[in-house]
XYZ file of C-alpha atoms in Angstrom:
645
model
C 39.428 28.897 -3.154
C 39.868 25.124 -3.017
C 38.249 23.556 -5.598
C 35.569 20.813 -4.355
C 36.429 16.928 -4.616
C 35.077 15.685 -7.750
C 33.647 12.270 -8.260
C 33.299 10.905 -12.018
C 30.812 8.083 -12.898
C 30.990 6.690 -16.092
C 28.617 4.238 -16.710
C 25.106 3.474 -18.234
C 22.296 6.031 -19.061
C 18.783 4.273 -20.075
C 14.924 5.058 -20.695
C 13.333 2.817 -18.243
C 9.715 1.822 -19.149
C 8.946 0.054 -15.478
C 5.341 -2.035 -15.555
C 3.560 -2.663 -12.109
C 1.881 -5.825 -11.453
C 0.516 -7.796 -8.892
C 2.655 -10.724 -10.832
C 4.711 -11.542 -13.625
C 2.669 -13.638 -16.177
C 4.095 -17.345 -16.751
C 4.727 -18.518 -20.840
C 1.773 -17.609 -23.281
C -0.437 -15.727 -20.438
C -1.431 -12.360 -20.914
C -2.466 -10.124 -17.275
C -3.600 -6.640 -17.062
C -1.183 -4.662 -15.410
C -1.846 -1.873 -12.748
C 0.547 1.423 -14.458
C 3.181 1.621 -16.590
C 5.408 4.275 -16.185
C 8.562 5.610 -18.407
C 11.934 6.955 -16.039
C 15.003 7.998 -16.642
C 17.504 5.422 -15.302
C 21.051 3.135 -16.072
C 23.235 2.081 -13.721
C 25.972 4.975 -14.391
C 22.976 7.946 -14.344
C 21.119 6.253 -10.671
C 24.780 6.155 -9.312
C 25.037 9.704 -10.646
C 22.250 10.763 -9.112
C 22.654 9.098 -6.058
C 25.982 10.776 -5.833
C 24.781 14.301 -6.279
C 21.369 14.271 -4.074
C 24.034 12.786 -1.439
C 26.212 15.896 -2.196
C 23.390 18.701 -1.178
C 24.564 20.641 2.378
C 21.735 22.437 1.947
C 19.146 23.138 -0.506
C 20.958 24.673 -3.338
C 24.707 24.174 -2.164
C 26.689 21.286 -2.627
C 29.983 20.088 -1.211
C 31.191 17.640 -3.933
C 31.249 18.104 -8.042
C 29.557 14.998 -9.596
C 30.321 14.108 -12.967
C 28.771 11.932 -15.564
C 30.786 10.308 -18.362
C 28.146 8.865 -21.312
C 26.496 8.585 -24.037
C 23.032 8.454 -25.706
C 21.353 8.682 -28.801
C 21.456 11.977 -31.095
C 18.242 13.952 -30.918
C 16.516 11.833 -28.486
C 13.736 13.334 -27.476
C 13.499 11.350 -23.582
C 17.056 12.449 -23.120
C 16.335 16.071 -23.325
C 12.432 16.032 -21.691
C 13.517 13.446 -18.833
C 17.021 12.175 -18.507
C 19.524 15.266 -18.545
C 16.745 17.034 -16.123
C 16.742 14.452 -14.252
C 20.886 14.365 -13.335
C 20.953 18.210 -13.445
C 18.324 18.199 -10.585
C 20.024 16.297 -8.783
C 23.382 17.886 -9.260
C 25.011 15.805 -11.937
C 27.487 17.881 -14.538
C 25.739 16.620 -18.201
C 28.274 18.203 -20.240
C 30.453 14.894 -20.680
C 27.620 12.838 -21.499
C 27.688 12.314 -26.091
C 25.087 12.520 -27.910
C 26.084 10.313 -30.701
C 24.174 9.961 -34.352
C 23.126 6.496 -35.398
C 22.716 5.098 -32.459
C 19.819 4.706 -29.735
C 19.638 5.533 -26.306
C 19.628 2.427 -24.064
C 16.394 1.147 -22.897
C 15.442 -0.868 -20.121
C 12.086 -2.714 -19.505
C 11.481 -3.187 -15.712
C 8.667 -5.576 -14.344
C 8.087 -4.633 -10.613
C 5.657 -7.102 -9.040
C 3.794 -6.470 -5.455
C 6.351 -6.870 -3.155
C 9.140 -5.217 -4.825
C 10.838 -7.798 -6.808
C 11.904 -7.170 -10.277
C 12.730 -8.380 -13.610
C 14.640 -5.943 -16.013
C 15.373 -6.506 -19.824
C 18.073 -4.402 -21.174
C 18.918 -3.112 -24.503
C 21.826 -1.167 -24.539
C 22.461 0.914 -27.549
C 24.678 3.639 -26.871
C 25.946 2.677 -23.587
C 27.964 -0.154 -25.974
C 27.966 1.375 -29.392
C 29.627 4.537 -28.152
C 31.154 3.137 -24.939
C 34.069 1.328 -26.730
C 37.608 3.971 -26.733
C 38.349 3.588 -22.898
C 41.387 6.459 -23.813
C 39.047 9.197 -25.012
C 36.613 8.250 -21.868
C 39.526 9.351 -19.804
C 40.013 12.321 -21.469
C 36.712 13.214 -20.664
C 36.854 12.417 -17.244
C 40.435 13.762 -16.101
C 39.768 17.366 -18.455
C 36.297 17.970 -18.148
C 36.772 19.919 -14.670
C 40.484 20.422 -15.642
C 41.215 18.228 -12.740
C 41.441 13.979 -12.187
C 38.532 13.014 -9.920
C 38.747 12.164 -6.164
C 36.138 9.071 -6.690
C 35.442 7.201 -10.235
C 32.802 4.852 -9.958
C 32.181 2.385 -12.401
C 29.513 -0.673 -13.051
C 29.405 -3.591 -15.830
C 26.518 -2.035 -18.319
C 29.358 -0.997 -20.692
C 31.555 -3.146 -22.575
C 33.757 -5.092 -20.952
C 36.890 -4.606 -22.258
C 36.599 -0.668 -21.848
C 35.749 -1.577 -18.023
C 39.056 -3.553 -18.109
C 41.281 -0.332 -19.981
C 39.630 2.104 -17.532
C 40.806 0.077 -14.662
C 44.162 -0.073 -15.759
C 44.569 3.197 -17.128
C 43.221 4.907 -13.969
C 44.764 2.374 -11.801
C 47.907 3.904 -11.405
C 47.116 5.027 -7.851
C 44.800 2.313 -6.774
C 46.236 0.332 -3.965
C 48.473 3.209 -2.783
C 45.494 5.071 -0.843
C 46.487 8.114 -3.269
C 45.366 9.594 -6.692
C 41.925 8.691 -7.780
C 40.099 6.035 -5.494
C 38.143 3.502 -7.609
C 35.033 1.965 -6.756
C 33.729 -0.519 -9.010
C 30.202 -1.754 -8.564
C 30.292 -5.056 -11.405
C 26.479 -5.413 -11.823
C 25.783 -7.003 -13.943
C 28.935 -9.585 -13.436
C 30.141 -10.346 -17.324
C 30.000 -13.917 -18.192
C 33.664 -14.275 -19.173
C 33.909 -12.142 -15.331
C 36.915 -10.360 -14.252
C 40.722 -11.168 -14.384
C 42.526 -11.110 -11.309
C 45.337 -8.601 -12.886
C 42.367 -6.015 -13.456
C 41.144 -6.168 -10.259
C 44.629 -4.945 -8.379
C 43.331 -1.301 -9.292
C 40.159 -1.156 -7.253
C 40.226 0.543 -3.925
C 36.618 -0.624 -3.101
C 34.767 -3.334 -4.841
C 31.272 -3.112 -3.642
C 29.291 -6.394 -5.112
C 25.532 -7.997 -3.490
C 26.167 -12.250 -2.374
C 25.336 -13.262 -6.324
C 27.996 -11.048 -7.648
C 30.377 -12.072 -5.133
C 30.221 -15.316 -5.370
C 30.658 -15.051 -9.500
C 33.749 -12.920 -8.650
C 34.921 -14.983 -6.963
C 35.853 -18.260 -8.537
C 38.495 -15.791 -10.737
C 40.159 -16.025 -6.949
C 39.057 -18.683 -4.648
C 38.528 -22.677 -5.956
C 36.068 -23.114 -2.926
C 33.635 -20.884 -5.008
C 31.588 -22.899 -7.751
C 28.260 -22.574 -9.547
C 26.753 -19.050 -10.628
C 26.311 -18.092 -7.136
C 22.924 -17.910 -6.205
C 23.308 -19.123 -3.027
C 23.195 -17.006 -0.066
C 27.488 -16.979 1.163
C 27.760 -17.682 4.601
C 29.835 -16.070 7.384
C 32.941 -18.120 6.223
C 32.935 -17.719 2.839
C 32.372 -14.269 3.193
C 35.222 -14.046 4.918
C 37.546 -16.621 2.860
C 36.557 -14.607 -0.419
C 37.345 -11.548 0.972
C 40.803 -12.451 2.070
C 41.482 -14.535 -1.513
C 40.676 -10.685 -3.132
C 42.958 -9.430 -0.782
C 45.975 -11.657 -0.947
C 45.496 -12.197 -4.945
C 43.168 -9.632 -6.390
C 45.027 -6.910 -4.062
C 41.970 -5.077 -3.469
C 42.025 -2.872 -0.843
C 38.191 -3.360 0.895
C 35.565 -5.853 -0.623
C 31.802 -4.377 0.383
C 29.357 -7.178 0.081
C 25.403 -5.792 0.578
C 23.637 -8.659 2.036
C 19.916 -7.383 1.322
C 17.915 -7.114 4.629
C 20.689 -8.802 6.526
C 22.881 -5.927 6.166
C 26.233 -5.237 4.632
C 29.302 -7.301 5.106
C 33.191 -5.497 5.004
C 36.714 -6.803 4.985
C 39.552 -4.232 4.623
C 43.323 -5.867 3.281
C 45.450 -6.341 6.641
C 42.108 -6.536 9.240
C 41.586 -9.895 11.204
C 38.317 -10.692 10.240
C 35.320 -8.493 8.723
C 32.676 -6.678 10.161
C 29.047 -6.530 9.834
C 26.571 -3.323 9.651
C 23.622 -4.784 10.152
C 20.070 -4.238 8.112
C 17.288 -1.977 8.890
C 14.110 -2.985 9.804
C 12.087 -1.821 6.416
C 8.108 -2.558 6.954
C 6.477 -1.914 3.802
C 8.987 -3.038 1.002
C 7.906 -1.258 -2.392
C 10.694 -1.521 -5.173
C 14.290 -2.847 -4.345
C 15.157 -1.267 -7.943
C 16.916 1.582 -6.846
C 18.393 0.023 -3.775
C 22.294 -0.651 -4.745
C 22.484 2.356 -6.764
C 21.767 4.528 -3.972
C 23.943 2.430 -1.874
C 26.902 2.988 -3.869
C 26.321 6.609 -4.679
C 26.271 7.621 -0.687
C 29.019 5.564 -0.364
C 31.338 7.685 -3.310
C 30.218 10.943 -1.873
C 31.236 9.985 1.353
C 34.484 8.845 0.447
C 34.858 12.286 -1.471
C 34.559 14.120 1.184
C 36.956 12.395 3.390
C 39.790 12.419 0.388
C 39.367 15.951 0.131
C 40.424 16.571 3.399
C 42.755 13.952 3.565
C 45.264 14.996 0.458
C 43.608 12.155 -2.064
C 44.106 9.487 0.417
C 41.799 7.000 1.727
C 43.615 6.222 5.360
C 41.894 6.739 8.432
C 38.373 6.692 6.150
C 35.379 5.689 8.942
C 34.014 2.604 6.842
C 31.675 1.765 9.377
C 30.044 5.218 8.920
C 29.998 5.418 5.387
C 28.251 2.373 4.925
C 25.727 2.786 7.622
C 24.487 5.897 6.037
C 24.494 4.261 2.746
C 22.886 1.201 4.103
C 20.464 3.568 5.616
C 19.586 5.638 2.642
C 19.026 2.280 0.271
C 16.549 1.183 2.915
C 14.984 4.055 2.691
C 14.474 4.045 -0.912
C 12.569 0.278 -1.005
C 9.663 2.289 0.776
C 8.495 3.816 -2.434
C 7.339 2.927 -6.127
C 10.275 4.034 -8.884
C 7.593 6.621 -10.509
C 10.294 9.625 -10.127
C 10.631 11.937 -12.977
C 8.244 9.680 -15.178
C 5.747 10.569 -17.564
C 2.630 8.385 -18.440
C 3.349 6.463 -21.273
C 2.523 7.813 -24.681
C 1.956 5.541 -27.718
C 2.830 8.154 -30.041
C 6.466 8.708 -28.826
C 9.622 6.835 -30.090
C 10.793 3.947 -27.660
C 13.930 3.175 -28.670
C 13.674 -0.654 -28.109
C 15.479 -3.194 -30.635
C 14.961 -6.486 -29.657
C 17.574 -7.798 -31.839
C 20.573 -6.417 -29.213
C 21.939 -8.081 -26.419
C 21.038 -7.314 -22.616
C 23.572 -8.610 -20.174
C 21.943 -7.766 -17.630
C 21.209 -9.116 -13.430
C 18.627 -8.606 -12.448
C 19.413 -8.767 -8.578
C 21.051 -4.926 -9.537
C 18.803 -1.680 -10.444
C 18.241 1.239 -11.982
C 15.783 3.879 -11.789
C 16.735 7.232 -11.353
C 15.540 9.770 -8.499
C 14.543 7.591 -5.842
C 17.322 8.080 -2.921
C 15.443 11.086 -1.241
C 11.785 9.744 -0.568
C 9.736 11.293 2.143
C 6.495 9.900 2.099
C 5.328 11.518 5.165
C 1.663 11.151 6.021
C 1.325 14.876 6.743
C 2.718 18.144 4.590
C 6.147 19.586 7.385
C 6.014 23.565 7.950
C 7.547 26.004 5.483
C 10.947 27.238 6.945
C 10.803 31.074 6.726
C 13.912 32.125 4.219
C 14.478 28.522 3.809
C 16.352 28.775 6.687
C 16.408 24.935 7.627
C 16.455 21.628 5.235
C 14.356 18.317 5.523
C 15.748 14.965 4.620
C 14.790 11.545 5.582
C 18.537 9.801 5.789
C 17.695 6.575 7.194
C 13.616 4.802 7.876
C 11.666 6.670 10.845
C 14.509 9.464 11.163
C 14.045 12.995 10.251
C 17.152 15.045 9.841
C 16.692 19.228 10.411
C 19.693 21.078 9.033
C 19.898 24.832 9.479
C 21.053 26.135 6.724
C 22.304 29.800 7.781
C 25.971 28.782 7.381
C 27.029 32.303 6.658
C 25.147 33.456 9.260
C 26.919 30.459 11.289
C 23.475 29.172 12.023
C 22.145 31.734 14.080
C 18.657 31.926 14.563
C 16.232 34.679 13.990
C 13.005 35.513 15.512
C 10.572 34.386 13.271
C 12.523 30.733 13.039
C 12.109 30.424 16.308
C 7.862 30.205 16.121
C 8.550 27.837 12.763
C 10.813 25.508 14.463
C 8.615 25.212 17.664
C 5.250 24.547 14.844
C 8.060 22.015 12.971
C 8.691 20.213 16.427
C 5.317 19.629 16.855
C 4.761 18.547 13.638
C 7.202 15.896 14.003
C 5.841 14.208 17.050
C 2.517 14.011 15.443
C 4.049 12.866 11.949
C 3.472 8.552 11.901
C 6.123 8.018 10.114
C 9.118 9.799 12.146
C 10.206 8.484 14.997
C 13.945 10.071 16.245
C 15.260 13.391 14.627
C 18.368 14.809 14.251
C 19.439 18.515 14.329
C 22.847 19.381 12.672
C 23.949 23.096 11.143
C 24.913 23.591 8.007
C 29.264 23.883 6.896
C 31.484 22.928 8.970
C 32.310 25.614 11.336
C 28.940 25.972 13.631
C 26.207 23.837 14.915
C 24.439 27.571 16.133
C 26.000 29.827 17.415
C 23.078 31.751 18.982
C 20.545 34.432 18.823
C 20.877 36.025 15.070
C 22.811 39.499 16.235
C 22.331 41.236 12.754
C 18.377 40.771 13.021
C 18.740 42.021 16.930
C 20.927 44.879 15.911
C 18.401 46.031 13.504
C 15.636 46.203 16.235
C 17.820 47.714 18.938
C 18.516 50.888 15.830
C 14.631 50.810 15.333
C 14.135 51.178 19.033
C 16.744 53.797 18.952
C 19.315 52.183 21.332
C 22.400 52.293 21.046
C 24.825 52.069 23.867
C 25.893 48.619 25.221
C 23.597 48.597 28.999
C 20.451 49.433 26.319
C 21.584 46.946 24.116
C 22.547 44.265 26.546
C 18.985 44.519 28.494
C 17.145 44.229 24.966
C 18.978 41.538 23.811
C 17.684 39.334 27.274
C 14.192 40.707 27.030
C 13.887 40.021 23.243
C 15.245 36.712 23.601
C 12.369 35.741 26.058
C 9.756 37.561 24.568
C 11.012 36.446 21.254
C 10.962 32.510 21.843
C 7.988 30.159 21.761
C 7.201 28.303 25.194
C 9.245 25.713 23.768
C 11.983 28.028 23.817
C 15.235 29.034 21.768
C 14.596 27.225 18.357
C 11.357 25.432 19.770
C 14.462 23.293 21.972
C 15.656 25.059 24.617
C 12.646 24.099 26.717
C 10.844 21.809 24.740
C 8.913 18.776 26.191
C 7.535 16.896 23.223
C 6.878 13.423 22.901
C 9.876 12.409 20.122
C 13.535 12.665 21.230
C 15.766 15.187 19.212
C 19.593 14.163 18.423
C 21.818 16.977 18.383
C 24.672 16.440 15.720
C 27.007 19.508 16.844
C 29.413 19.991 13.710
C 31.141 23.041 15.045
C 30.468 25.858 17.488
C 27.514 25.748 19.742
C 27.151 28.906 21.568
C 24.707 30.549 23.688
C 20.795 29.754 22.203
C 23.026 26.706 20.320
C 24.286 25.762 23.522
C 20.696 25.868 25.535
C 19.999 23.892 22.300
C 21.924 21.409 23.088
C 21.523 21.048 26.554
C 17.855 20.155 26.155
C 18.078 17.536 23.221
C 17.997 13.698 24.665
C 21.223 12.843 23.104
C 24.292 14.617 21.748
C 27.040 13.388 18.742
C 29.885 15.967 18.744
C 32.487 16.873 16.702
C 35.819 16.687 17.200
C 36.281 20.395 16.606
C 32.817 21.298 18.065
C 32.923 24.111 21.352
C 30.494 24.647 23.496
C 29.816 28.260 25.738
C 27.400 30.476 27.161
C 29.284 33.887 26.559
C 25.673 36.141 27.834
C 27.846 36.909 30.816
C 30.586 38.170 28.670
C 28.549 40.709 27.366
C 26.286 41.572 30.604
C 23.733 39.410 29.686
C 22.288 36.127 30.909
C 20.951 32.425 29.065
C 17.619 33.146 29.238
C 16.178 30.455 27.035
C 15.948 27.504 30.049
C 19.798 26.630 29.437
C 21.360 27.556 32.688
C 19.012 24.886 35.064
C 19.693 22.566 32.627
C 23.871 22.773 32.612
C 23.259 22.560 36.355
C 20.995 19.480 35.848
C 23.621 17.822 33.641
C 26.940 18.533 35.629
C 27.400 19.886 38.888
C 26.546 23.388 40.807
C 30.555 24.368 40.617
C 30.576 22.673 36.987
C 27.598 25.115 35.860
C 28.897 28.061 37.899
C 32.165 27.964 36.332
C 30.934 28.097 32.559
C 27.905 30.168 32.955
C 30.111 33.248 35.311
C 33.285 32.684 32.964
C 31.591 32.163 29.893
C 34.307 29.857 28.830
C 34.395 27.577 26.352
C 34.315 23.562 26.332
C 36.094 21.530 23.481
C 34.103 18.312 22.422
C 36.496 16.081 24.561
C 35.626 18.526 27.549
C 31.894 18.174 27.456
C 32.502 14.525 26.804
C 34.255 14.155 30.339
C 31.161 16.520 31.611
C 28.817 13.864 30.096
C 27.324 16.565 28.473
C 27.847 14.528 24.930
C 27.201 10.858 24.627
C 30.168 10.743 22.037
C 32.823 12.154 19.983
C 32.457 11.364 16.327
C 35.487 9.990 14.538
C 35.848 12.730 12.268
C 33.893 15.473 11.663
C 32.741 14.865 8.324
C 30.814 11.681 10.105
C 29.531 13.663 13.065
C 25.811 13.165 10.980
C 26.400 10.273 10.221
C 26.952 8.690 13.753
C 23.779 10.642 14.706
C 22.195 9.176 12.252
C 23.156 6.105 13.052
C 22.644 6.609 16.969
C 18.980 7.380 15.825
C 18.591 4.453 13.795
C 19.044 1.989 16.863
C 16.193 3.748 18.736
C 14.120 4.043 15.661
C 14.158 0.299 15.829
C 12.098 -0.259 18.746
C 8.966 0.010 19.898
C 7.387 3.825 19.111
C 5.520 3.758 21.888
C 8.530 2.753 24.228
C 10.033 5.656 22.938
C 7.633 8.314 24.196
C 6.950 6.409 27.057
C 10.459 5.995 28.401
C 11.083 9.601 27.107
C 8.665 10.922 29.161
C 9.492 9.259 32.671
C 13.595 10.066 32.217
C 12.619 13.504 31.521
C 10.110 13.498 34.712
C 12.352 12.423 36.951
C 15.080 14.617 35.547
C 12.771 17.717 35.971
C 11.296 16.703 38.688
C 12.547 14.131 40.663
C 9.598 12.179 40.291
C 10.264 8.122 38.975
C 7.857 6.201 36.710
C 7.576 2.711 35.327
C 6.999 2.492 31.459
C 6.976 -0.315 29.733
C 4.848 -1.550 26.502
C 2.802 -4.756 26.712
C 3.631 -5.878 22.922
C 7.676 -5.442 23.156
C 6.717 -7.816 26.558
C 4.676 -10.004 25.157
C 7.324 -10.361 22.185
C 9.926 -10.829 24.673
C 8.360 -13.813 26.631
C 6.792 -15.370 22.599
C 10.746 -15.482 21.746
C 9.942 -13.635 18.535
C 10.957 -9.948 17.277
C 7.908 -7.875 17.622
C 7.023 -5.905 14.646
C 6.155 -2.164 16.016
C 3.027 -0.131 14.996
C 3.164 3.803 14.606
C 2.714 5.037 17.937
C -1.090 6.129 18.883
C 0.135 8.090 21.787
């Protein structure tokens, strides 16, 4: 069995005690704050986290080994009640992480004022006392899964010169596309910064505009000052190419706040931009880069492991976007996570006396990449047989998890999906959703046979005409009116991505053919075998394929039951496109998603509803909302309201 990719962060792990108030008090004032909370956090253990909540394929499998490489104090009680559960919840191996006698667990005191901004206060204890032999840290990371990772990550809230060892002692592959891929995320930027000859061993150097711009005048004398500045478009680019041509690292990632994220890889022509999402109700930012580089490692796991260690042909474009996604998703909420209410009576490990290098446009706080926050409680999926997640703002992703059952579907999932479907287009705070299946070999593929088998031996049938005719009459009688998987002949109000990430057959077919766009694999098929087997696609797919292509087109599949490849059903315009990979078949869904999320909500349903007339029907309507109009003709970008429709 090939072992999964592993990533390794080694890093920071803190108490946080975060205070909420509607300001920060000036010198010699005193304000009554509104809660004070205590959370496990650190730069290393957020990453961590972020890395292993961005690992889950479904609820309790995960596709990528995450790894965390630290240390804390001996006996400390918030390490063992909050901290280490904490990472192990999330997926993050503890085992590597020292608990080291003498020392204190670093502490960070976060003021979070209405708004979201923040002002942090380090004291770092451990992660310095005990972060200081960059050999045995190694050690630790190359032998603790008997393996060298895929991914290290590393950030600037241990000493310095350890950073710089790691980098060179790992850094024998950076540059090459092989061997471990480094990303280093330098928050907070040192004050002596970073030598040039240290940087040549980062693959990906993710930084925000402040930490770029300190960066960079160790490589560009256009750069002065501490950087506080926002960079413009030129000397993003100019800075980027200077840590090209004398750095030699291999893609500089600057995040750009609600603008977006800026990218340069060595040997392009210019950058590119993934632009910001639209985030209405800004809570903390605290989390925000932390979550942004931890879906950024696991992504880049995943392609290395299928790519023999290497880097090339990586989609950076998709990586980001999710990541960019998932940090603006994690703004939306307060960083009260795994906290407990603050007790006077416990120890907190704060000695004013140490230093705190510290920036405080970086975070920390633990647990915050998979906020929900929906206004109403989703269905229960019977046999957890599906997973919610919220990957990007407004956009609900539905996984099936069945993957050894390659998705299919049996009857009782059926009623929940068509009650989960309606849930979503009532839910406020969804807008788009996308369906994927869990693994990598099918989308659905179908009607669950096992389950059907097991009713035609109650029903005592048993040769293949019996069989056959029970399988069609089950599989309408067995449906909701919304059809196979509360899809197949769904109307709603919401549209419904499909992100087909393998085989799509039959019911997953009819799936598909009903859902208002379609991402596809590159090794996805598509097929409506019933005829193969004497039966027929009773769940609403058949007028739809006919709908979609062409009478011959339809008759062709649905009397041959052959199969399509992706590229096929892409000429047949049966898929809008054909991800670049497909490990980012999600990911451009979710991206897809995210540009209609950003319009009006009521545009959506309404423009929803008269396509779908007219494709039912024939019939043509005129929709159109009177605020994205009135925005249009002001010259000012309208700020949507949840839809009332």
């Amino acid at each position: 069995m090939t072992a999964k990719p592993l990533i390794t962060i080694i890093g920071s792990l803190n108490i946080d005690f975060v205070t909420v108030t509607a300001r920060i008090p000036g010198p010699g004032e005193t304000l009554t704050a509104k809660s004070l909370h205590v959370n496990a956090g650190g730069k290393g253990a957020n990453q961590a986290v972020a890395c292993g909540k961005a690992s889950f394929i479904s609820r309790d499998q995960q596709d990528v080994d995450v790894d965390m490489v630290g240390a804390v104090g001996e006996n400390d009680p918030y390490y063992a009640s909050l901290v280490k559960p904490s990472l192990e919840k999330s997926g993050v191996n503890c085992r590597l992480v020292r608990e080291i006698g003498g020392s204190q667990t670093g502490t960070a005191t976060i003021l979070v004022e209405e708004g979201g901004e923040n002002r942090i206060l380090v004291v770092p204890g451990a992660n310095h006392d005990a972060m200081q032999d960059a050999k045995l840290l190694q050690t630790l990371a190359t032998t603790g899964q008997n393996r060298a990772p895929a991914v290290l990550v590393m950030q600037g809230e241990i000493p310095r010169q350890t950073l710089l060892d790691l980098l060179d002692l790992f850094g024998s592959g950076a540059g090459t596309g092989t061997s471990t891929q480094i990303i280093l995320n330098p928050a907070p930027v040192y004050p002596e910064g970073i030598p040039i000859e240290a940087l040549r061993h980062v693959d990906f150097l993710i930084v925000n505009e402040t930490e770029c711009a300190m960066l960079g005048r160790e490589v560009s004398e256009h750069i002065s000052g501490s950087g506080g500045d926002d960079l413009s478009d030129a000397q993003l680019e100019s800075l980027s190419q200077d840590f090209h041509s004398k750095a030699n690292v291999e893609h500089v990632i600057v995040t750009l706040g609600a603008r977006g994220v800026f990218f340069h890889s060595r040997g392009a022509n210019s950058g590119e931009m993934v632009h910001g999402l639209k985030v209405d109700n800004v809570v903390d930012t605290t989390a925000a880069g932390d979550t942004f580089v931890g879906y950024f490692a696991t992504a880049l796991a995943r392609h290395v492991a299928q790519h023999e260690r290497s880097s090339k042909g990586f989609d950076l474009r998709a990586a980001l976007t999710r990541a960019n996604a998932a940090a603006a998703l994690c703004v939306q909420r307060a960083t009260n996570v795994d906290s407990t209410n603050v007790d006077s009576t416990r120890p907190t490990n704060v000695d004013s006396t140490r230093p705190t290098n510290v920036d405080s446009t970086t975070a920390t706080n633990i647990d915050s990449t998979t906020a929900t926050n929906f206004e109403t409680t989703p269905p229960d999926a019977p046999g957890n047989s599906w997973a919610l997640s919220v990957p990007a703002p407004y956009i609900l992703l539905v996984t099936i998890t069945r993957a050894k059952q390659m998705n299919s579907i049996p009857f009782a999932t059926h009623w929940a999906l068509h009650k989960l479907w309606e849930w979503f287009d009532k839910e406020p705070t969804l807008r788009v959703a996308v369906l994927t299946g869990e693994g990598k070999k099918a989308f659905c593929a179908g009607q669950d046979l096992i389950e059907l088998g097991e009713r035609s031996a109650a029903a005592g049938l048993s040769n293949a005409a019996d069989l056959a005719l029970l399988a069609t009459v089950k599989s309408i009688q067995g449906h909701p009116p919304s059809g196979f998987a509360g899809i197949s002949r769904r109307t709603g109000k919401k549209p419904i991505i499909a992100a087909v990430n393998g085989f799509a057959l039959g019911g997953g077919f009819e799936i598909v053919l009903n859902c208002d766009m379609v991402v596809a694999s590159p090794t996805a098929t598509f097929g409506l075998p019933e005829a193969l087997r004497g039966i027929y696609a009773g769940a609403g797919g058949l007028p739809r394929l006919l709908r979609n292509t062409s009478l011959p087109i339809a008759n062709e599949i649905a009397l041959t039951g052959r199969f399509l490849s992706a590229d096929e059903a892409m000429q047949l315009l049966l898929v809008n496109k054909v991800s670049k990979t497909p490990e980012s078949v999600v990911d451009e869904a979710v991206a897809l998603a995210s540009k209609t999320a950003a319009i009006s909500p009521d545009a959506i349903i309404v423009s929803r509803s008269a396509i779908r007339e007219a494709w039912e029907t024939g019939s043509v309507e005129r929709a159109y909302q009177l605020k994205g109009l009135l925005a249009f003709k002001e010259k000012r970008k309208p700020n949507w309201k949840p839809s009332k429709l």
